[in-house]
Amino acid sequence: MFVQLIKPEFEELISSKDWVALKEVLNDVPAADIADLLLELQGDIAVVVFRLLKKPVAADVFTELPSSKGVELLELFNKQQLSDVMGNLEPDEQVSILEELPGHLTQRVMNSINREDQKQLKKLLGYPEESVGRLMTPRYVRVKSDWTIERSMAHIRKYGETAETINVIYVVDDKEHLIDDLRITHLILANQEDQIDVLMDRSFEALSVYDDQEEAVKMLAKYDRVALPVVDSDGVLVGIVTADDVIDVAEEETTEDMQKMAGMDALDDYYSQSSIFDIVKKRLWWLIVLFVGQILTAIAMGGYEEVLQKVVALSFFVPLIISSGGNSGSQAATLVIRALATDDLKPEDWKKVFRREFTSGLMLGGLIGLLGFFTLIGWDLIGGAELTNTVFLTAGVIGLSLFSIVLFGNFTGAMLPFFLSKMNLDPAVSSAPFVATIVDVSGIIIYFTIAIVLLSGTLL
C-alpha cells in the first residue's frame, strides 16, 4: 500500500532526474519498499538510485531484491559499489548471493570483499548446500564462564555492535566449546560482581553446521528462540542462526512443497522472475506423467465396454465415483505431508496414521456411500420412476462403490507420503494430482467390479 502511494512521486522524480529530491524521499522509505520500486526500473537507472542510498540501506535493499534483479545490478556495479554493498552485508547474506551468481560474476564479487571477509566467506561456502553452515553468521558475542558480569558487559559493549544480535550471549570454555547460552536480560539484572557461571544451568539447544536448513526453521519455532548457536562435530561454537535468517528458508520450503503438491517441479526463482520457458519445463514432465495416468484410466474403462453397453446408466456416475476417491486421497495426502513437514509426524508413525486414516476412511466412506445411495433413490423418485429391484441394486452399486473408493483413496493418500519417505524421496511429490490419478485407475476397477457382482443376476 505504501509503495503505491509513493510510486507516482518516485517515478516523477526519476523522470525529471531530480536526484537531490529523490534522495530526500528515499530516506524515509523502508528497504523492502525501495526494493519493490527498483524492480520495474531499467538496470542503469536502478544503479543511479543505489548511489543515492546510504551504504547500510543500499545493502538492506539489495537483500530484498529477487536473485535475477540482484545479478542484473551486480553486472552494472563498479568495483566501489560492489565493495560498498557486499561489505555491509552479513556473512550469511553474502553466501546467499554468491550461491546465485553465474561463474563470471563470482570472482569479481569476491575480489570486492576485503581479504579477512574472503577467508570467512570461503569457509562458509565450504559447507554443503542447504546446510545450516551456509545459513549461519559468525558474528556473535561469546564470554567465558569465569568472567565477572561486569567484565562480560564491557566485552558486549565493545563487540556487540558488529554482532547480528546480542539478545543471546554464548558461554564457551577455553577450547571454544559451547557450554551454555544466556539471555542478555540475565546479565543486565545480575550482580555485577558475580561470575558468569552463577547464571549458568548448562542447558541449551544447538544446531550442527551439517544440519539441513529446514531443521533450523523447526528448532527456532519449537523452542521459540530468536537465535540458536551452531556447533561443529566437536561441539565448538562456530556461528549462530537468527530468526530473520530462516524466514526466507521457511518461505522457500513452503512454496516448494505447495508447487510439488500441485503436480510440478519447484521453480528455482519467484514466479514473477521465472521465464515462460522455465515454467513450462517445470510443469511439462508432470503433465506428461499425469497424462499417461489418464490413459491408464481410459484403458481401464475400455476393459468394461461390454458392461457399459448393457447398463449405460453406469457411465453417468463414473466422474462422481472417481472424483470422490481422488478428493479423499488428496485430503489425506495433504494432511500427512504437512504433518511430516512440521515434524508433527515421523516416518515411523505410519502405523498410527494407518489406523487413524483407515478408521476415518470407513466413516467418511460410509457417510458418502449412504449419501450416494439415497441421492440416486431420490433422483429416481423425482423423475417419476418406480422403486424397482433394479433401482435399489443400482443405488447399491453407487453407494458401495463410493464407500470402497473413498476408503481406498484415504488409505492411498495417507500411506503414499510414508512410502516415498522410506524411499528417500520428497513426500510432497505425492501431490494431489498424482494421488488422484492413482485413485482414478483403481476407482474404475473397483466400481465396475462391484457393478458386475451386484448386477450380474439382473442386468448383466
Coordinates of C-alpha atoms in Angstrom, one line a residue:
M1 CA 0.0 0.0 0.0
F2 CA 2.8 2.4 1.0
V3 CA 4.6 1.6 -2.3
Q4 CA 1.5 2.5 -4.3
L5 CA 1.3 5.9 -2.5
I6 CA 4.9 7.0 -3.2
K7 CA 5.3 5.3 -6.6
P8 CA 3.9 8.3 -8.7
E9 CA 6.3 10.7 -6.9
F10 CA 9.2 8.3 -7.2
E11 CA 8.6 7.9 -11.0
E12 CA 8.2 11.7 -11.5
L13 CA 11.4 12.5 -9.7
I14 CA 13.3 9.9 -11.8
S15 CA 11.7 11.2 -15.0
S16 CA 12.8 14.8 -14.1
K17 CA 16.2 13.5 -12.9
D18 CA 15.7 15.4 -9.6
W19 CA 18.2 13.2 -7.7
V20 CA 18.5 15.6 -4.7
A21 CA 14.8 15.5 -4.0
L22 CA 14.7 11.7 -4.7
K23 CA 17.5 11.2 -2.1
E24 CA 15.4 13.0 0.5
V25 CA 12.3 11.0 -0.3
L26 CA 14.2 7.7 -0.1
N27 CA 15.5 8.5 3.4
D28 CA 12.0 7.8 4.8
V29 CA 11.2 4.7 2.7
P30 CA 11.8 1.2 4.2
A31 CA 14.3 -1.0 2.4
A32 CA 11.7 -3.6 1.3
D33 CA 9.6 -0.9 -0.3
I34 CA 12.6 0.6 -2.1
A35 CA 13.4 -2.9 -3.5
D36 CA 9.8 -3.1 -4.8
L37 CA 10.2 0.3 -6.6
L38 CA 13.5 -0.8 -8.1
L39 CA 12.0 -3.9 -9.7
E40 CA 10.4 -2.0 -12.5
L41 CA 13.4 0.2 -13.3
Q42 CA 16.0 -0.4 -16.0
G43 CA 19.3 -1.6 -14.6
D44 CA 21.3 1.6 -15.3
I45 CA 18.6 3.8 -13.6
A46 CA 18.4 1.4 -10.7
V47 CA 22.2 1.8 -10.3
V48 CA 21.8 5.5 -10.1
V49 CA 19.2 5.2 -7.4
F50 CA 21.5 2.9 -5.5
R51 CA 24.1 5.6 -5.4
L52 CA 21.6 7.9 -3.6
L53 CA 21.2 5.4 -0.7
K54 CA 23.3 5.2 2.4
K55 CA 25.6 2.2 2.3
P56 CA 23.9 0.2 5.0
V57 CA 20.5 1.0 3.5
A58 CA 21.7 0.0 0.0
A59 CA 22.9 -3.4 1.4
D60 CA 19.5 -3.9 3.0
V61 CA 17.7 -3.1 -0.2
F62 CA 19.9 -5.5 -2.2
T63 CA 19.0 -8.4 0.1
E64 CA 15.3 -7.7 -0.6
L65 CA 15.7 -8.0 -4.3
P66 CA 14.9 -11.2 -6.2
S67 CA 18.1 -13.0 -7.3
S68 CA 17.6 -12.3 -11.0
K69 CA 17.4 -8.5 -10.4
G70 CA 20.4 -8.7 -8.0
V71 CA 22.5 -10.4 -10.6
E72 CA 21.5 -7.7 -13.2
L73 CA 22.6 -4.9 -10.8
L74 CA 25.9 -6.6 -9.9
E75 CA 26.8 -6.8 -13.6
L76 CA 26.5 -3.0 -13.7
F77 CA 28.1 -2.0 -10.4
N78 CA 31.6 -0.7 -10.4
K79 CA 34.2 -2.1 -8.0
Q80 CA 33.5 0.6 -5.3
Q81 CA 29.7 -0.1 -5.5
L82 CA 30.3 -3.8 -5.2
S83 CA 32.6 -3.2 -2.2
D84 CA 30.0 -0.9 -0.5
V85 CA 27.1 -3.3 -1.0
M86 CA 28.9 -6.6 -0.1
G87 CA 30.9 -5.0 2.7
N88 CA 27.6 -4.0 4.5
L89 CA 26.0 -7.5 4.2
E90 CA 26.1 -10.1 6.9
P91 CA 28.2 -13.2 6.0
D92 CA 25.2 -15.4 5.6
E93 CA 23.7 -12.9 3.2
Q94 CA 27.0 -12.8 1.2
V95 CA 26.9 -16.6 0.9
S96 CA 23.2 -16.5 -0.3
I97 CA 24.1 -14.0 -3.0
L98 CA 27.2 -15.9 -4.2
E99 CA 25.2 -19.1 -4.4
E100 CA 23.0 -17.5 -7.0
L101 CA 25.7 -15.8 -9.2
P102 CA 26.9 -17.1 -12.5
G103 CA 30.6 -18.1 -12.6
H104 CA 31.9 -15.0 -14.3
L105 CA 30.5 -12.7 -11.6
T106 CA 31.5 -14.8 -8.6
Q107 CA 35.2 -13.9 -8.7
R108 CA 34.5 -10.3 -9.4
V109 CA 32.3 -10.1 -6.3
M110 CA 34.8 -12.0 -4.2
N111 CA 37.6 -9.5 -5.2
S112 CA 35.4 -6.6 -4.0
I113 CA 35.4 -8.1 -0.4
N114 CA 38.4 -7.5 2.0
R115 CA 40.8 -10.3 2.5
E116 CA 39.7 -11.2 6.0
D117 CA 36.0 -11.4 5.0
Q118 CA 37.0 -13.5 1.9
K119 CA 38.5 -16.2 4.2
Q120 CA 35.4 -16.2 6.3
L121 CA 33.2 -16.4 3.2
K122 CA 35.2 -19.3 1.7
K123 CA 34.8 -21.2 4.9
L124 CA 31.1 -20.8 4.9
L125 CA 30.9 -21.8 1.2
G126 CA 32.8 -25.0 2.1
Y127 CA 29.7 -26.3 3.9
P128 CA 27.2 -28.4 2.0
E129 CA 24.5 -26.6 0.1
E130 CA 21.2 -26.2 2.0
S131 CA 23.1 -26.8 5.3
V132 CA 23.0 -24.7 8.4
G133 CA 26.7 -23.9 7.8
R134 CA 25.6 -21.8 4.7
L135 CA 22.9 -20.0 6.7
M136 CA 24.8 -19.1 9.9
T137 CA 26.7 -15.9 10.7
P138 CA 30.0 -16.0 12.6
R139 CA 29.1 -12.6 14.1
Y140 CA 28.1 -13.3 17.7
V141 CA 29.2 -12.4 21.2
R142 CA 30.8 -15.1 23.5
V143 CA 32.0 -14.9 27.0
K144 CA 33.9 -17.2 29.4
S145 CA 32.3 -18.9 32.5
D146 CA 34.9 -17.5 34.9
W147 CA 34.4 -13.9 33.8
T148 CA 32.6 -11.5 36.0
I149 CA 29.3 -10.0 34.9
E150 CA 31.0 -6.6 34.8
R151 CA 33.8 -7.8 32.5
S152 CA 31.2 -9.6 30.3
M153 CA 29.1 -6.4 29.9
A154 CA 32.2 -4.4 29.0
H155 CA 33.0 -7.1 26.4
I156 CA 29.4 -7.0 25.0
R157 CA 29.6 -3.2 24.7
K158 CA 32.9 -3.4 22.8
Y159 CA 31.9 -6.2 20.3
G160 CA 28.1 -6.1 20.3
E161 CA 27.9 -3.6 17.5
T162 CA 29.3 -6.0 15.0
A163 CA 27.2 -8.9 16.2
E164 CA 24.0 -9.9 14.4
T165 CA 22.2 -10.0 17.8
I166 CA 23.1 -9.6 21.4
N167 CA 19.8 -10.9 22.7
V168 CA 21.6 -14.1 23.5
I169 CA 25.2 -14.3 24.8
Y170 CA 27.1 -17.6 24.4
V171 CA 29.4 -19.1 27.0
V172 CA 32.4 -21.1 25.8
D173 CA 35.3 -22.9 27.5
D174 CA 39.0 -22.3 26.8
K175 CA 38.8 -24.5 23.7
E176 CA 35.7 -22.6 22.4
H177 CA 33.3 -25.5 23.1
L178 CA 29.8 -24.2 23.7
I179 CA 28.7 -24.8 27.3
D180 CA 25.7 -22.5 27.7
D181 CA 23.7 -19.6 26.3
L182 CA 22.3 -16.8 28.3
R183 CA 19.7 -14.1 27.6
I184 CA 21.1 -10.6 27.8
T185 CA 18.5 -9.7 30.4
H186 CA 20.0 -12.2 32.8
L187 CA 23.3 -10.3 32.6
I188 CA 21.7 -6.9 33.0
L189 CA 19.8 -7.9 36.1
A190 CA 22.6 -9.9 37.7
N191 CA 25.0 -8.7 40.4
Q192 CA 28.0 -7.1 38.5
E193 CA 30.5 -8.8 40.9
D194 CA 29.2 -12.3 40.3
Q195 CA 30.8 -14.6 37.8
I196 CA 29.0 -15.9 34.7
D197 CA 28.9 -19.5 36.0
V198 CA 26.5 -18.3 38.7
L199 CA 23.8 -17.8 35.9
M200 CA 24.6 -21.0 34.1
D201 CA 22.5 -24.2 34.1
R202 CA 24.5 -25.8 31.2
S203 CA 21.2 -26.5 29.4
F204 CA 21.0 -25.3 25.8
E205 CA 19.8 -26.3 22.3
A206 CA 22.2 -26.1 19.4
L207 CA 22.3 -26.8 15.7
S208 CA 25.0 -28.7 13.8
V209 CA 26.7 -27.0 10.8
Y210 CA 25.7 -30.0 8.8
D211 CA 22.0 -30.0 9.7
D212 CA 19.6 -29.2 6.9
Q213 CA 18.3 -25.6 6.9
E214 CA 14.8 -26.9 7.5
E215 CA 16.0 -28.2 10.8
A216 CA 16.9 -24.6 11.8
V217 CA 13.3 -23.5 10.9
K218 CA 11.8 -26.3 13.0
M219 CA 14.0 -25.7 16.1
L220 CA 13.6 -22.0 16.2
A221 CA 9.8 -22.4 16.1
K222 CA 9.9 -25.3 18.6
Y223 CA 12.0 -23.6 21.2
D224 CA 10.6 -20.1 20.5
R225 CA 14.1 -18.6 20.2
V226 CA 15.3 -15.5 18.4
A227 CA 18.7 -17.2 17.8
L228 CA 20.3 -20.7 18.1
P229 CA 24.0 -21.5 18.3
V230 CA 25.7 -23.6 15.6
V231 CA 28.5 -26.1 16.6
D232 CA 30.8 -28.3 14.6
S233 CA 31.2 -32.0 15.1
D234 CA 33.5 -31.4 18.1
G235 CA 31.0 -29.1 19.8
V236 CA 33.0 -25.9 19.0
L237 CA 30.8 -22.8 18.6
V238 CA 31.2 -21.6 15.0
G239 CA 28.2 -19.4 14.4
I240 CA 24.6 -18.6 15.1
V241 CA 21.4 -18.7 13.2
T242 CA 18.8 -16.0 13.9
A243 CA 15.0 -16.0 13.3
D244 CA 15.3 -13.5 10.4
D245 CA 17.8 -15.8 8.7
V246 CA 15.3 -18.6 8.5
I247 CA 12.2 -16.6 7.4
D248 CA 13.3 -16.8 3.7
V249 CA 14.1 -20.5 4.1
A250 CA 10.7 -21.2 5.6
E251 CA 9.0 -19.3 2.8
E252 CA 11.0 -21.1 0.1
E253 CA 10.3 -24.6 1.6
T254 CA 6.6 -23.9 1.9
T255 CA 6.5 -22.6 -1.6
E256 CA 8.4 -25.6 -2.9
D257 CA 6.1 -28.0 -1.1
M258 CA 3.0 -26.2 -2.5
Q259 CA 4.3 -26.3 -6.0
K260 CA 5.2 -30.0 -5.7
M261 CA 1.8 -30.8 -4.3
A262 CA 0.2 -29.1 -7.3
G263 CA 1.9 -31.6 -9.5
M264 CA 5.0 -29.8 -10.8
D265 CA 8.7 -29.4 -10.0
A266 CA 9.5 -26.4 -7.8
L267 CA 10.5 -23.2 -9.5
D268 CA 14.1 -22.0 -9.0
D269 CA 13.0 -18.4 -8.5
Y270 CA 9.9 -16.3 -7.8
Y271 CA 7.1 -16.9 -10.3
S272 CA 7.3 -13.3 -11.5
Q273 CA 11.1 -13.7 -12.1
S274 CA 10.9 -17.1 -13.9
S275 CA 10.9 -17.2 -17.6
I276 CA 8.0 -18.8 -19.5
F277 CA 10.5 -21.5 -20.7
D278 CA 11.4 -22.3 -17.1
I279 CA 7.7 -22.5 -16.0
V280 CA 6.8 -24.8 -19.0
K281 CA 9.9 -27.0 -18.3
K282 CA 8.9 -27.4 -14.6
R283 CA 5.3 -28.3 -15.4
L284 CA 5.6 -30.4 -18.6
W285 CA 7.1 -33.5 -17.1
W286 CA 4.4 -33.9 -14.5
L287 CA 1.7 -33.2 -17.1
I288 CA 3.1 -36.0 -19.2
V289 CA 3.1 -38.3 -16.2
L290 CA -0.5 -37.4 -15.3
F291 CA -1.5 -37.7 -19.0
V292 CA -0.2 -41.3 -19.1
G293 CA -2.1 -41.9 -15.9
Q294 CA -5.3 -40.7 -17.5
I295 CA -4.6 -43.0 -20.5
L296 CA -4.5 -45.9 -18.0
T297 CA -7.9 -44.7 -16.7
A298 CA -9.2 -44.8 -20.3
I299 CA -7.8 -48.3 -20.8
A300 CA -9.4 -49.4 -17.6
M301 CA -12.7 -48.0 -18.8
G302 CA -12.3 -49.8 -22.1
G303 CA -12.0 -53.1 -20.3
Y304 CA -15.5 -52.7 -19.2
E305 CA -17.0 -51.7 -22.5
E306 CA -19.4 -54.7 -22.6
V307 CA -20.7 -53.8 -19.2
L308 CA -21.3 -50.2 -20.2
Q309 CA -23.2 -51.3 -23.3
K310 CA -25.6 -53.3 -21.2
V311 CA -26.0 -50.8 -18.4
V312 CA -25.4 -47.4 -20.0
A313 CA -26.5 -45.6 -16.7
L314 CA -23.3 -46.8 -15.0
S315 CA -21.3 -44.4 -17.2
F316 CA -23.2 -41.4 -15.8
F317 CA -21.7 -42.0 -12.4
V318 CA -18.0 -42.5 -13.4
P319 CA -17.0 -38.9 -12.8
L320 CA -18.8 -38.9 -9.4
I321 CA -17.1 -42.1 -8.3
I322 CA -13.5 -41.4 -9.3
S323 CA -13.6 -37.7 -8.2
S324 CA -14.8 -38.7 -4.7
G325 CA -11.9 -41.1 -4.3
G326 CA -9.4 -38.5 -5.7
N327 CA -10.7 -35.8 -3.3
S328 CA -10.5 -38.1 -0.3
G329 CA -6.9 -39.2 -1.2
S330 CA -5.8 -35.6 -1.8
Q331 CA -7.2 -34.5 1.6
A332 CA -5.4 -37.3 3.4
A333 CA -2.1 -36.7 1.4
T334 CA -2.1 -33.0 2.2
L335 CA -2.8 -33.6 5.9
V336 CA 0.0 -36.2 6.2
I337 CA 2.6 -34.3 4.1
R338 CA 2.1 -31.1 6.2
A339 CA 2.3 -33.1 9.4
L340 CA 5.6 -34.7 8.2
A341 CA 7.0 -31.3 7.2
T342 CA 6.3 -29.8 10.6
D343 CA 7.6 -32.8 12.5
D344 CA 4.1 -33.4 13.9
L345 CA 4.6 -36.9 12.4
K346 CA 7.7 -39.0 12.0
P347 CA 8.2 -41.7 9.3
E348 CA 8.0 -44.3 11.9
D349 CA 4.4 -43.1 12.8
W350 CA 2.9 -44.8 9.8
K351 CA 1.1 -47.5 11.8
K352 CA -0.6 -44.8 13.9
V353 CA -1.6 -42.9 10.7
F354 CA -2.8 -46.2 9.1
R355 CA -5.2 -46.9 12.0
R356 CA -6.4 -43.3 12.1
E357 CA -6.9 -42.9 8.4
F358 CA -8.4 -46.4 8.0
T359 CA -11.0 -45.5 10.7
S360 CA -11.7 -42.1 9.2
G361 CA -11.9 -43.7 5.8
L362 CA -14.5 -46.1 7.0
M363 CA -16.5 -43.3 8.5
L364 CA -16.2 -40.9 5.5
G365 CA -16.8 -43.7 3.0
G366 CA -19.8 -44.9 4.9
L367 CA -21.3 -41.4 5.0
I368 CA -20.6 -40.6 1.4
G369 CA -21.8 -44.0 0.3
L370 CA -25.1 -43.5 2.1
L371 CA -25.4 -40.1 0.6
G372 CA -24.8 -41.6 -2.9
F373 CA -27.3 -44.4 -2.3
F374 CA -30.2 -42.1 -1.1
T375 CA -29.4 -39.4 -3.7
L376 CA -29.9 -42.0 -6.5
I377 CA -33.1 -43.2 -4.9
G378 CA -34.3 -39.6 -4.6
W379 CA -33.3 -38.9 -8.2
D380 CA -35.4 -41.7 -9.5
L381 CA -38.4 -40.7 -7.3
I382 CA -38.2 -37.1 -8.5
G383 CA -38.0 -38.4 -12.1
G384 CA -41.2 -40.5 -11.6
A385 CA -39.5 -43.9 -11.8
E386 CA -40.8 -46.8 -9.8
L387 CA -38.6 -48.1 -7.0
T388 CA -37.9 -51.5 -8.6
N389 CA -35.3 -54.0 -7.5
T390 CA -33.1 -52.8 -10.3
V391 CA -33.2 -49.2 -8.9
F392 CA -32.2 -50.4 -5.5
L393 CA -29.4 -52.6 -6.9
T394 CA -28.0 -49.7 -9.0
A395 CA -28.2 -47.4 -6.0
G396 CA -26.4 -50.1 -4.0
V397 CA -23.6 -50.2 -6.6
I398 CA -23.2 -46.5 -6.3
G399 CA -23.3 -46.5 -2.6
L400 CA -20.9 -49.4 -2.1
S401 CA -18.5 -48.1 -4.8
L402 CA -18.4 -44.7 -3.1
F403 CA -17.7 -46.3 0.2
S404 CA -14.9 -48.5 -1.2
I405 CA -13.3 -45.8 -3.3
V406 CA -13.3 -43.1 -0.6
L407 CA -11.8 -45.7 1.8
F408 CA -9.1 -46.7 -0.8
G409 CA -8.4 -43.1 -1.7
N410 CA -8.0 -42.1 2.0
F411 CA -5.6 -45.1 2.6
T412 CA -3.6 -44.3 -0.6
G413 CA -3.2 -40.6 0.1
A414 CA -2.2 -41.2 3.7
M415 CA 0.3 -44.0 3.1
L416 CA 2.0 -42.8 -0.1
P417 CA 4.0 -40.0 1.7
F418 CA 5.4 -42.6 4.1
F419 CA 6.3 -44.9 1.3
L420 CA 8.2 -42.0 -0.5
S421 CA 10.0 -41.1 2.7
K422 CA 11.1 -44.7 3.1
M423 CA 12.5 -44.4 -0.5
N424 CA 14.3 -41.2 0.5
L425 CA 12.1 -39.2 -1.8
D426 CA 10.3 -35.9 -1.0
P427 CA 6.8 -36.8 0.3
A428 CA 5.5 -33.6 -1.3
V429 CA 5.7 -35.3 -4.7
S430 CA 2.7 -37.5 -3.7
S431 CA 0.8 -34.5 -4.9
A432 CA -2.9 -34.1 -5.2
P433 CA -2.9 -34.8 -9.0
F434 CA -0.6 -37.8 -8.5
V435 CA -2.8 -39.4 -5.8
A436 CA -5.9 -38.6 -7.9
T437 CA -4.5 -40.3 -10.9
I438 CA -3.7 -43.5 -8.9
V439 CA -7.2 -43.5 -7.4
D440 CA -8.8 -42.8 -10.8
V441 CA -7.5 -46.0 -12.3
S442 CA -8.2 -48.0 -9.1
G443 CA -11.6 -46.5 -8.8
I444 CA -12.7 -47.6 -12.3
I445 CA -11.7 -51.2 -11.4
I446 CA -13.5 -51.1 -8.0
Y447 CA -16.6 -49.5 -9.5
F448 CA -17.1 -52.0 -12.3
T449 CA -16.1 -55.0 -10.2
I450 CA -18.9 -54.1 -7.7
A451 CA -21.3 -53.5 -10.6
I452 CA -20.6 -56.9 -12.1
V453 CA -21.0 -58.7 -8.8
L454 CA -24.3 -56.9 -7.8
L455 CA -25.9 -56.7 -11.2
S456 CA -24.8 -60.0 -12.7
G457 CA -28.1 -61.7 -11.9
T458 CA -30.3 -59.0 -13.3
L459 CA -29.0 -56.6 -15.9
L460 CA -25.7 -58.2 -17.0

